[in-house]
JSON list of C-alpha atoms and ligand atoms in Angstrom, two decimals:
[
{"chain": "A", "resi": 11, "resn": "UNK", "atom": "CA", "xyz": [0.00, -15.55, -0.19]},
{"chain": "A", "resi": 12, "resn": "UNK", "atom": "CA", "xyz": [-0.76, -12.46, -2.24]},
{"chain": "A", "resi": 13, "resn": "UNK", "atom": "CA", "xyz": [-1.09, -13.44, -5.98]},
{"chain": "A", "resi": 14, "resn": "UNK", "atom": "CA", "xyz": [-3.23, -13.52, -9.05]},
{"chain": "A", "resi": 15, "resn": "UNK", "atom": "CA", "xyz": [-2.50, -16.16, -10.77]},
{"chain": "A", "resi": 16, "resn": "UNK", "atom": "CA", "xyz": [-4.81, -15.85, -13.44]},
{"chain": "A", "resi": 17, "resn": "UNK", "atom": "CA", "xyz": [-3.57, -12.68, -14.75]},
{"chain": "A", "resi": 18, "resn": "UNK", "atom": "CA", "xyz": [-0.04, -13.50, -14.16]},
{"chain": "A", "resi": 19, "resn": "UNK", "atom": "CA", "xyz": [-0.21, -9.91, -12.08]},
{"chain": "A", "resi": 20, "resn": "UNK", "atom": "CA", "xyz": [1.19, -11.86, -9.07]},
{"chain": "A", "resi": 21, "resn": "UNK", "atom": "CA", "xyz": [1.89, -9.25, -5.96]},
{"chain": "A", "resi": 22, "resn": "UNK", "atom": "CA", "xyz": [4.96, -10.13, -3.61]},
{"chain": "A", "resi": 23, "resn": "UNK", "atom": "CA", "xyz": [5.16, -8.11, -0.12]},
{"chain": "A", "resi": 24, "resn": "UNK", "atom": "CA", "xyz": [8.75, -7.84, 0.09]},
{"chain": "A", "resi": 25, "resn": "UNK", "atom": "CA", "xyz": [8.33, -6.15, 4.11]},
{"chain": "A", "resi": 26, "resn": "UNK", "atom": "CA", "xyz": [6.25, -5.90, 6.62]},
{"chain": "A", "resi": 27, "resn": "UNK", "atom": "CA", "xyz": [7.03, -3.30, 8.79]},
{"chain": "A", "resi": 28, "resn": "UNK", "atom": "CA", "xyz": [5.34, -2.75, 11.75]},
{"chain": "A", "resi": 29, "resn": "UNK", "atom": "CA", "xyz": [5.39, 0.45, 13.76]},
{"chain": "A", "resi": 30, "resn": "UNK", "atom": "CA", "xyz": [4.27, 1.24, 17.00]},
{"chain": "A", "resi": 31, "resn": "UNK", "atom": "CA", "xyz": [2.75, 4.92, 16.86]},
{"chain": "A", "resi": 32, "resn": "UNK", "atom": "CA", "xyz": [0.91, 5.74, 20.18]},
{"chain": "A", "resi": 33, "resn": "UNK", "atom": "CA", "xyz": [1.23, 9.18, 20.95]},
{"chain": "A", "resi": 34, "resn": "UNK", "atom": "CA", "xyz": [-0.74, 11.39, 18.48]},
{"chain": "A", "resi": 35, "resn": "UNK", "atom": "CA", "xyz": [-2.97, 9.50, 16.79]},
{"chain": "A", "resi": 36, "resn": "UNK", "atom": "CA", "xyz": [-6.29, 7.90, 17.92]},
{"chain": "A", "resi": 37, "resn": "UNK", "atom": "CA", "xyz": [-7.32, 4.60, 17.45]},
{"chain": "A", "resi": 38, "resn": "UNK", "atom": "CA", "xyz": [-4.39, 2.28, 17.13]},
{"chain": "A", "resi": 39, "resn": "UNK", "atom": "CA", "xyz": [-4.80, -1.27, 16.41]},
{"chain": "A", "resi": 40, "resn": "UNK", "atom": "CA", "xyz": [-2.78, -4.19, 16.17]},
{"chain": "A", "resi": 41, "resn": "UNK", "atom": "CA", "xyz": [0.28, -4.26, 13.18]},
{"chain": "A", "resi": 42, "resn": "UNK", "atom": "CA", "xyz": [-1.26, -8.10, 13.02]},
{"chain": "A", "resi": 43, "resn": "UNK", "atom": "CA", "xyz": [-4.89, -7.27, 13.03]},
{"chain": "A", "resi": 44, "resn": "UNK", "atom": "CA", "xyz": [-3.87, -4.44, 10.43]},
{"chain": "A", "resi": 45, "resn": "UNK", "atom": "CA", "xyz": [-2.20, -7.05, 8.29]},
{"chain": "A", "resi": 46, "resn": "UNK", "atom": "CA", "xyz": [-4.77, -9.61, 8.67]},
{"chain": "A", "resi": 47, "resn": "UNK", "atom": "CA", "xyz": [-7.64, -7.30, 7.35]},
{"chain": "A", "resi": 48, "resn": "UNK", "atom": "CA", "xyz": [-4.91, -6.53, 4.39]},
{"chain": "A", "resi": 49, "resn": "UNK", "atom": "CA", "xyz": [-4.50, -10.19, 3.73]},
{"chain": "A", "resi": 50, "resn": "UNK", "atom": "CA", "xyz": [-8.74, -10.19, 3.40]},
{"chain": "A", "resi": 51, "resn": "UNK", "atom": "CA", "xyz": [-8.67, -7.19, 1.06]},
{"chain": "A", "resi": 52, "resn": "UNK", "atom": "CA", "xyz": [-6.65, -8.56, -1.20]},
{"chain": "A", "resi": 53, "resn": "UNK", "atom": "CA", "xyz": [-7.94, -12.15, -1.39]},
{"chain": "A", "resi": 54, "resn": "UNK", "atom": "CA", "xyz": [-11.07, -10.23, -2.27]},
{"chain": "A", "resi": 55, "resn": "UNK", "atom": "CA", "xyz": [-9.18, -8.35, -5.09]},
{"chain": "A", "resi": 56, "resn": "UNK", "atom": "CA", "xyz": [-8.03, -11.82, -6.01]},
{"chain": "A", "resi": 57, "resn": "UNK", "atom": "CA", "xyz": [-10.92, -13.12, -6.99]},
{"chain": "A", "resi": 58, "resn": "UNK", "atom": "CA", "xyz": [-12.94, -9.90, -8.37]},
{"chain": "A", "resi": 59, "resn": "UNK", "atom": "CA", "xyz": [-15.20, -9.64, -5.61]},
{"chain": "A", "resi": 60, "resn": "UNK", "atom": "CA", "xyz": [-14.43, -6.17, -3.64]},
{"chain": "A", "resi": 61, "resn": "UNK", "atom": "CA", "xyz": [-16.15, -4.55, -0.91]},
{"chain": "A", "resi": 62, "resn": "UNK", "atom": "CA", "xyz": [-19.13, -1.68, -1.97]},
{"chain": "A", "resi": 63, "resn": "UNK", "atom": "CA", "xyz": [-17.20, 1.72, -1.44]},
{"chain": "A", "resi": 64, "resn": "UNK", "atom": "CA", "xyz": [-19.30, 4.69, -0.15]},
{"chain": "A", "resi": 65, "resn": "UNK", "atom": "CA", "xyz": [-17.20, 7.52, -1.81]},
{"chain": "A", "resi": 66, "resn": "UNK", "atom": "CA", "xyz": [-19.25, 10.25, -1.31]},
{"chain": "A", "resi": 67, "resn": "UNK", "atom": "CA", "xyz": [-19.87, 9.18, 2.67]},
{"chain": "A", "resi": 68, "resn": "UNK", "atom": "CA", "xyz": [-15.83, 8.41, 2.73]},
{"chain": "A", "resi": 69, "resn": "UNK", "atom": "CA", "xyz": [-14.80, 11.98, 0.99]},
{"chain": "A", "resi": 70, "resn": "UNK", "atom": "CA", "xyz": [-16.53, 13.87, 3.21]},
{"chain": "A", "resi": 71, "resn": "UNK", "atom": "CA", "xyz": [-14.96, 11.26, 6.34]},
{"chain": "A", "resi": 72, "resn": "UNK", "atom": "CA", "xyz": [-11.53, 11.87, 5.04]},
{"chain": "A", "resi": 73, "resn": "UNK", "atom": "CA", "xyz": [-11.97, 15.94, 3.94]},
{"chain": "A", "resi": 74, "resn": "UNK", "atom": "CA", "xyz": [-10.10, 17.49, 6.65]},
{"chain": "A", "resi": 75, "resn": "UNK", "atom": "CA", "xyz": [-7.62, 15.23, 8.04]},
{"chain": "A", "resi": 76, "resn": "UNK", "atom": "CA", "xyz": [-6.35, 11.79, 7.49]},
{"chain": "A", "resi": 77, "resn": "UNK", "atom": "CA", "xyz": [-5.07, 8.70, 9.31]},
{"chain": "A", "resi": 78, "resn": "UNK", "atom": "CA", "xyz": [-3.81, 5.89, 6.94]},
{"chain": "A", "resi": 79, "resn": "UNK", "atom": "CA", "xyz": [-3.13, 3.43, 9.62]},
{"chain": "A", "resi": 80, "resn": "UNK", "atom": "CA", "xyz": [-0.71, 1.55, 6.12]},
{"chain": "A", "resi": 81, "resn": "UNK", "atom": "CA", "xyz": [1.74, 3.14, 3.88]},
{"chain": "A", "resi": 82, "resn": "UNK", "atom": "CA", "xyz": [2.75, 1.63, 0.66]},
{"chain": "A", "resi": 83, "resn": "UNK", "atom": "CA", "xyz": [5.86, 1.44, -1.06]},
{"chain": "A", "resi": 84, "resn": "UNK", "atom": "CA", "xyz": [5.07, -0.18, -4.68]},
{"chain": "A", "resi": 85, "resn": "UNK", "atom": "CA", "xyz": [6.33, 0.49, -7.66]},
{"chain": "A", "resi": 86, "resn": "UNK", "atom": "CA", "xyz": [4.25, 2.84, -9.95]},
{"chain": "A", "resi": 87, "resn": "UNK", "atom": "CA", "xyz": [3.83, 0.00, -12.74]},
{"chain": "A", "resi": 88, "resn": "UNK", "atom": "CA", "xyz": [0.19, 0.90, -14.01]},
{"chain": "A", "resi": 89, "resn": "UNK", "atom": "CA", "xyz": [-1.05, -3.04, -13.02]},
{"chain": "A", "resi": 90, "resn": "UNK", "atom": "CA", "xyz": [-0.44, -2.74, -9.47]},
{"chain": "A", "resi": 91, "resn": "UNK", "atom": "CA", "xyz": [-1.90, 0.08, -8.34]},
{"chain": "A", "resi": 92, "resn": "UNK", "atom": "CA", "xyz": [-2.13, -0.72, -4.35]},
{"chain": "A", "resi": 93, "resn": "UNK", "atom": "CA", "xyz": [-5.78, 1.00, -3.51]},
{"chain": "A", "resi": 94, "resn": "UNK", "atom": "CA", "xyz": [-7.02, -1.74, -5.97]},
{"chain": "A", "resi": 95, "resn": "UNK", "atom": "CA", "xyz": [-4.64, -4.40, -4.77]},
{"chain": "A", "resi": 96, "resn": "UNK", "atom": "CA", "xyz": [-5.81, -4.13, -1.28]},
{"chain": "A", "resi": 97, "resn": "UNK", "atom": "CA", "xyz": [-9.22, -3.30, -1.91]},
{"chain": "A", "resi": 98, "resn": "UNK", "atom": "CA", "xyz": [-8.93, 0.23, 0.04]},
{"chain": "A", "resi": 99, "resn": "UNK", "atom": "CA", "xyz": [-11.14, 3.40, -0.01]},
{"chain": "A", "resi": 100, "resn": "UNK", "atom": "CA", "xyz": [-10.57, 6.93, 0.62]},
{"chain": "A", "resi": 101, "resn": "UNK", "atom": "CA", "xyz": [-7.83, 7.45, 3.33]},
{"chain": "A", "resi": 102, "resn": "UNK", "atom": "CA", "xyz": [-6.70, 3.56, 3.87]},
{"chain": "A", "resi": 103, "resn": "UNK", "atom": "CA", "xyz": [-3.65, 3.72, 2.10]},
{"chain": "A", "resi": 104, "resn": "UNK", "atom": "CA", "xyz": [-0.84, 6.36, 1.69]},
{"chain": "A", "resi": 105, "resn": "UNK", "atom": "CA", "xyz": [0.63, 5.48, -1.13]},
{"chain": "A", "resi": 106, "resn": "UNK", "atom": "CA", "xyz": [4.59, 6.15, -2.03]},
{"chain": "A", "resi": 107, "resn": "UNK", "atom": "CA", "xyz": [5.80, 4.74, -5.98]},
{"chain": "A", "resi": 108, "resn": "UNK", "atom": "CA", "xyz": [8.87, 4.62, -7.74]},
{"chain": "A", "resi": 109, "resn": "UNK", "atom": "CA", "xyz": [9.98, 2.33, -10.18]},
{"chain": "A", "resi": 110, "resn": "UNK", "atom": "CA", "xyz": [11.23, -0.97, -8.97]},
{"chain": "A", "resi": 111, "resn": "UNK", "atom": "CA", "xyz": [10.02, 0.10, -5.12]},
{"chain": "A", "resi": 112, "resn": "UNK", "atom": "CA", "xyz": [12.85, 2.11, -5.04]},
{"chain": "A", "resi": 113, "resn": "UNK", "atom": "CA", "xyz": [14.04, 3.44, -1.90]},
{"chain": "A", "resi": 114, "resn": "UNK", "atom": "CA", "xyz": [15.23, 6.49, -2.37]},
{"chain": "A", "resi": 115, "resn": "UNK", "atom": "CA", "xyz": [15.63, 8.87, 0.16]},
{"chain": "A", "resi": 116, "resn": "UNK", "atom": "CA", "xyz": [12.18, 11.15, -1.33]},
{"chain": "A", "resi": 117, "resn": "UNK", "atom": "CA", "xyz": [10.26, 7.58, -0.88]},
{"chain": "A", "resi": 118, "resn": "UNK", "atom": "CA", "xyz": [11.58, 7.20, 2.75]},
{"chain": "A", "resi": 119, "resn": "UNK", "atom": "CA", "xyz": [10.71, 10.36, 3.97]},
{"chain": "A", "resi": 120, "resn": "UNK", "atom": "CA", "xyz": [7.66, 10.40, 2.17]},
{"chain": "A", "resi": 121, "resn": "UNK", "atom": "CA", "xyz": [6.88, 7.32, 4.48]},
{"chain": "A", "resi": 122, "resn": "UNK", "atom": "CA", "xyz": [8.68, 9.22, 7.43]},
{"chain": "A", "resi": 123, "resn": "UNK", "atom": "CA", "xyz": [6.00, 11.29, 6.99]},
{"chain": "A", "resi": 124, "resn": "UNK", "atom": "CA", "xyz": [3.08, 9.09, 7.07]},
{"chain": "A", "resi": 125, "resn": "UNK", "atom": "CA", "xyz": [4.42, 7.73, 10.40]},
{"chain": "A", "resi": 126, "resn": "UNK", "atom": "CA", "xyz": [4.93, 10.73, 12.21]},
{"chain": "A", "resi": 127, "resn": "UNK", "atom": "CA", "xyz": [2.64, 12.98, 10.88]},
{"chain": "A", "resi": 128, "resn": "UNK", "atom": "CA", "xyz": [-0.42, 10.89, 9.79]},
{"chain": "A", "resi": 129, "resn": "UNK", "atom": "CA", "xyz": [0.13, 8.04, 11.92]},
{"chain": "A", "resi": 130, "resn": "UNK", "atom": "CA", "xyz": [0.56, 4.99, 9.86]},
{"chain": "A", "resi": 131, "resn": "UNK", "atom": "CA", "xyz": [1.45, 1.83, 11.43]},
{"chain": "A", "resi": 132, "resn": "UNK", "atom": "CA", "xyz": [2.58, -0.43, 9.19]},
{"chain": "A", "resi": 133, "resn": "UNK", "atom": "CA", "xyz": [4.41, -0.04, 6.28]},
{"chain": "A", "resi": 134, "resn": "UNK", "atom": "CA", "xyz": [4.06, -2.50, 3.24]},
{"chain": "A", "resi": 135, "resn": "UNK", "atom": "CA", "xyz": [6.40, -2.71, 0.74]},
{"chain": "A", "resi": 136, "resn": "UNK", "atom": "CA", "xyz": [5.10, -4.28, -2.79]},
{"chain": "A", "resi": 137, "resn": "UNK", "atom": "CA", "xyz": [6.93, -5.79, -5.44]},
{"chain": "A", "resi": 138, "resn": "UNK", "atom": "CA", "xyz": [5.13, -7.52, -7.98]},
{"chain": "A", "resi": 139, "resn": "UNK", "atom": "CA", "xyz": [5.80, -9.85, -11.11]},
{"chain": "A", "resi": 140, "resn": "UNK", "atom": "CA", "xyz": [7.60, -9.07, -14.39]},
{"chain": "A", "resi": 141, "resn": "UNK", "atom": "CA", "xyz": [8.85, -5.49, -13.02]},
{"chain": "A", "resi": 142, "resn": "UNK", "atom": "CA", "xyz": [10.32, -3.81, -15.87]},
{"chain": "A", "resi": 143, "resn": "UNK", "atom": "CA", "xyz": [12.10, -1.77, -13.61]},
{"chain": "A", "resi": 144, "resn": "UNK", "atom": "CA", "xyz": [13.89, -4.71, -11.34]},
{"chain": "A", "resi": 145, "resn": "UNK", "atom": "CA", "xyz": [14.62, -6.42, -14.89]},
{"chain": "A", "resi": 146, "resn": "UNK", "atom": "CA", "xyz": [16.62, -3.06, -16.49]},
{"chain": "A", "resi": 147, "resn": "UNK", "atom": "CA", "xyz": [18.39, -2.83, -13.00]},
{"chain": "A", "resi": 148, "resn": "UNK", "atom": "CA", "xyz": [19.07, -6.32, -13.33]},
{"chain": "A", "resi": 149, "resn": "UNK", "atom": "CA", "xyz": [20.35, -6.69, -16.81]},
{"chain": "A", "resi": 150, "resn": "UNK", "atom": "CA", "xyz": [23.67, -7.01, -17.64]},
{"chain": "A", "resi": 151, "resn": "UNK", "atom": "CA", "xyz": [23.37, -4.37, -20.44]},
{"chain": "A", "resi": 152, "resn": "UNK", "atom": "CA", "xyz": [24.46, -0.82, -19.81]},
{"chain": "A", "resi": 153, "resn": "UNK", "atom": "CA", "xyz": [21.99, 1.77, -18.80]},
{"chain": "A", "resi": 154, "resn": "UNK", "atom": "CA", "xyz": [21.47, 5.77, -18.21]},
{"chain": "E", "resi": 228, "resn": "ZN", "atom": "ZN1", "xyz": [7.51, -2.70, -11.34]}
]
């Protein structure tokens, strides 16, 4: 479903979680709908074509409050950043990384947060290919 196979940079969602957050925040739309557009955005990373970002017309959207209807939880290697994996602008995405995904209680309530307080509605969680990270934690060999 979500790969690049060309640059062996394959992305894996692990999760989909979806949330139903009515009461504070405007606008919500279907946890299916949410992933389907998802899905689009990162078939258009895929193959190098993403959509035109107005930045300057987004920061100025975004300045005073924000509603990430998707958090993230993806590990922080530096080829999987999740803004570019899903194709997002300005305020899409609230992002949470650790190494290997981790779910450690900081990363939970950091998405605790984006639920109750910014009104996210589905939370992805992204594992990817040749995670150095998942491979240490999976090795046999002793580690700090
Ligand atoms: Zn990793």
């Amino acid at each position: 479903m979500f790969c690049a196979p060309r640059d062996r940079v394959a992305v894996i969602v692990l999760i989909l979680c979806a949330i139903t957050c009515v009461a504070q925040h405007p606008a919500t739309v279907a946890a299916d709908q949410i992933w389907n557009q998802l899905a689009a955005s990162n078939r258009r990373f895929v193959i190098g074509k993403g959509a035109p970002h107005d930045f300057p017309a987004r920061r100025q959207a975004v300045a005073k409050f924000q509603h990430p209807r998707v958090a993230v939880l993806s590990c922080f290697d530096s080829r999987v950043p999740p803004k570019f994996v899903f194709d997002a602008g300005l305020g899409e995405l609230f992002v949470v990384r650790s190494a290997g995904e981790d779910d450690d209680p900081l990363s939970i309530g950091r998405l605790e947060y984006a639920v109750e307080h910014l009104g996210s509605t589905v939370i992805v969680v992204m594992g990817h290919q040749s995670c150095g990270a998942v491979t240490a934690a999976c090795s046999a060999g002793k580690s700090e």
